[in-house]
Amino acid sequence: LATPEKVLRTQMPSYTCQRRTPLNHHNSTLTDALEILARAAFFQSSEVRYLGFTRAVSTLKSLPFKLQSAEEAKDLPWCGGHCKTVIQEILEGGVCREVETIKSNEQYQAMQLLTGIYGVGVRTAERWYQEGIRNLNDLKNTESKLTVEQRTGLQYYKDLQQPVTREEAERVEQLVKDALLRFSPDVQITMTGGFRRGKLEGHDVDFLITHTNESALTGLLENAINWLKSKGLILYYHMKKRKHTSHAVSSLMDGHETYYTICALPSSSSQNTDLEVKPHNFVAAEQMACLKSQISKGWRAVRVDLVVTPHAEYPYALLGWTGSKHFERELRRFSLHEKKMSLNSHGLYDTEKRCYLPAHSEEEIFKHLGLTYISPSDRNA
Ligand code: TTP
Ligand code: MN
Ligand code: MN
Ligand code: MN
């Protein structure tokens, strides 16, 4: 007899973009463990294993109930083989030995710490590890080898490690809006990334900027950044001009930019009193020290990504910058393999009909792809 759970298990579609992945789900013990295996594979630059574990994680996040046995896992996409063994160990004994071994592994711990620095990727962290670098102090003694970005990452390490709350993200939004509206009153600014998916905190705040009149976008972000800089609100930034792609829906805007910044977010007035009134809350000692230092200096560093997009590409940019990263990866894989269409954050190209498919909304893009619309809060793959 097929229970409703069994039906759901056996009918779960294989691509992440074909199903809903809410923020809160029922299998975090399993996904926490598999995410560690995925990260370890990522640190070893083992793309295939990384993707395998990541797909299993995303399947379990979509499952609308708690998995009871490894036997049930065999019906689920991407949960066989190695993943099934891990699932079985955890469901039967509470822990997986392989995961525990990785967690206590010196190289894994160092890679975790070093790749946590802004501007440091796996390859750099790996090289540093081989050179004997294990912690931030080791790094400070070799400062000459660091790029400007990495030095900045190290300088604001504590602040950037501290998650950005939604309240802080909203205050960043206010700053960004103030700066942009000064130069263009009709500019549209949308918070994207994890916060658009309903996350309560994030590692940064992402914004997408557009205007119905494309020429109004020229130099706009640069002007806004310079204004913020003059107010001491920008600690660091680097800009990436968009490379020329054959994918341009809009011919005018080949140079639209992305600014990766670190902002100095002024403390809110309520923040002071909060700590004064309840100094004995459950914040860990170190985090408390970090908060206190921010209050005494009057600001905290926050990573902010700003992307400009021409209006015609806005739905594609919105879809592309809302994430999650795995959801995006799966959307592109689905487009190419199942629909022979090439998707990116500028447009959708039908390789058989040899044409671009314009869209006025995210819903329309899903329609082009023959997919049921998935709302941002269900893209937490
Ligand atoms: P992130 O800001 O890296 O991730 P996030 O917002 O989902 O999570 P967090 O709360 O930790 O910040 O990226 C957001 C989306 O932007 C992601 O789906 C991929 C997209 N993106 C690009 O398209 N190009 C880029 O260069 C980067 C960094 C992100
Ligand atoms: Mn983000
Ligand atoms: Mn980002
Ligand atoms: Mn574009």
JSON list of N, CA and C in Angstrom, two decimals, residues 167-168 171 265-274 295 298-299:
[
{"chain": "A", "resi": 167, "resn": "GLU", "atom": "N", "xyz": [17.05, 43.50, 10.35]},
{"chain": "A", "resi": 167, "resn": "GLU", "atom": "CA", "xyz": [16.93, 44.91, 10.77]},
{"chain": "A", "resi": 167, "resn": "GLU", "atom": "C", "xyz": [18.12, 45.70, 10.22]},
{"chain": "A", "resi": 168, "resn": "GLU", "atom": "N", "xyz": [19.31, 45.11, 10.30]},
{"chain": "A", "resi": 168, "resn": "GLU", "atom": "CA", "xyz": [20.49, 45.79, 9.75]},
{"chain": "A", "resi": 168, "resn": "GLU", "atom": "C", "xyz": [20.39, 45.92, 8.23]},
{"chain": "A", "resi": 171, "resn": "ARG", "atom": "N", "xyz": [18.34, 48.78, 7.33]},
{"chain": "A", "resi": 171, "resn": "ARG", "atom": "CA", "xyz": [19.03, 50.06, 7.49]},
{"chain": "A", "resi": 171, "resn": "ARG", "atom": "C", "xyz": [20.04, 50.28, 6.35]},
{"chain": "A", "resi": 265, "resn": "LEU", "atom": "N", "xyz": [28.12, 50.49, 8.53]},
{"chain": "A", "resi": 265, "resn": "LEU", "atom": "CA", "xyz": [26.73, 50.75, 8.90]},
{"chain": "A", "resi": 265, "resn": "LEU", "atom": "C", "xyz": [26.68, 51.37, 10.29]},
{"chain": "A", "resi": 266, "resn": "PRO", "atom": "N", "xyz": [26.20, 52.63, 10.40]},
{"chain": "A", "resi": 266, "resn": "PRO", "atom": "CA", "xyz": [26.13, 53.27, 11.72]},
{"chain": "A", "resi": 266, "resn": "PRO", "atom": "C", "xyz": [25.22, 52.48, 12.65]},
{"chain": "A", "resi": 267, "resn": "SER", "atom": "N", "xyz": [25.58, 52.40, 13.93]},
{"chain": "A", "resi": 267, "resn": "SER", "atom": "CA", "xyz": [24.74, 51.70, 14.90]},
{"chain": "A", "resi": 267, "resn": "SER", "atom": "C", "xyz": [23.41, 52.44, 15.02]},
{"chain": "A", "resi": 268, "resn": "SER", "atom": "N", "xyz": [22.34, 51.69, 15.24]},
{"chain": "A", "resi": 268, "resn": "SER", "atom": "CA", "xyz": [21.05, 52.35, 15.44]},
{"chain": "A", "resi": 268, "resn": "SER", "atom": "C", "xyz": [20.99, 52.86, 16.87]},
{"chain": "A", "resi": 269, "resn": "SER", "atom": "N", "xyz": [20.19, 53.89, 17.09]},
{"chain": "A", "resi": 269, "resn": "SER", "atom": "CA", "xyz": [20.13, 54.47, 18.43]},
{"chain": "A", "resi": 269, "resn": "SER", "atom": "C", "xyz": [19.60, 53.46, 19.45]},
{"chain": "A", "resi": 270, "resn": "SER", "atom": "N", "xyz": [18.71, 52.55, 18.99]},
{"chain": "A", "resi": 270, "resn": "SER", "atom": "CA", "xyz": [18.15, 51.58, 19.94]},
{"chain": "A", "resi": 270, "resn": "SER", "atom": "C", "xyz": [19.17, 50.52, 20.34]},
{"chain": "A", "resi": 271, "resn": "GLN", "atom": "N", "xyz": [20.18, 50.33, 19.49]},
{"chain": "A", "resi": 271, "resn": "GLN", "atom": "CA", "xyz": [21.16, 49.30, 19.77]},
{"chain": "A", "resi": 271, "resn": "GLN", "atom": "C", "xyz": [21.90, 49.56, 21.09]},
{"chain": "A", "resi": 272, "resn": "ASN", "atom": "N", "xyz": [22.23, 50.82, 21.34]},
{"chain": "A", "resi": 272, "resn": "ASN", "atom": "CA", "xyz": [22.92, 51.19, 22.57]},
{"chain": "A", "resi": 272, "resn": "ASN", "atom": "C", "xyz": [22.13, 50.75, 23.80]},
{"chain": "A", "resi": 273, "resn": "THR", "atom": "N", "xyz": [20.85, 51.18, 23.81]},
{"chain": "A", "resi": 273, "resn": "THR", "atom": "CA", "xyz": [20.05, 50.91, 24.99]},
{"chain": "A", "resi": 273, "resn": "THR", "atom": "C", "xyz": [19.81, 49.41, 25.14]},
{"chain": "A", "resi": 274, "resn": "ASP", "atom": "N", "xyz": [19.65, 48.69, 24.03]},
{"chain": "A", "resi": 274, "resn": "ASP", "atom": "CA", "xyz": [19.44, 47.25, 24.08]},
{"chain": "A", "resi": 274, "resn": "ASP", "atom": "C", "xyz": [20.48, 46.55, 24.94]},
{"chain": "A", "resi": 295, "resn": "ILE", "atom": "N", "xyz": [29.50, 49.09, 19.18]},
{"chain": "A", "resi": 295, "resn": "ILE", "atom": "CA", "xyz": [28.75, 50.21, 19.76]},
{"chain": "A", "resi": 295, "resn": "ILE", "atom": "C", "xyz": [29.70, 51.33, 20.16]},
{"chain": "A", "resi": 298, "resn": "GLY", "atom": "N", "xyz": [30.64, 52.92, 17.02]},
{"chain": "A", "resi": 298, "resn": "GLY", "atom": "CA", "xyz": [29.48, 53.57, 16.42]},
{"chain": "A", "resi": 298, "resn": "GLY", "atom": "C", "xyz": [29.04, 53.01, 15.09]},
{"chain": "A", "resi": 299, "resn": "TRP", "atom": "N", "xyz": [29.68, 51.95, 14.63]},
{"chain": "A", "resi": 299, "resn": "TRP", "atom": "CA", "xyz": [29.29, 51.34, 13.35]},
{"chain": "A", "resi": 299, "resn": "TRP", "atom": "C", "xyz": [29.77, 49.90, 13.30]}
]
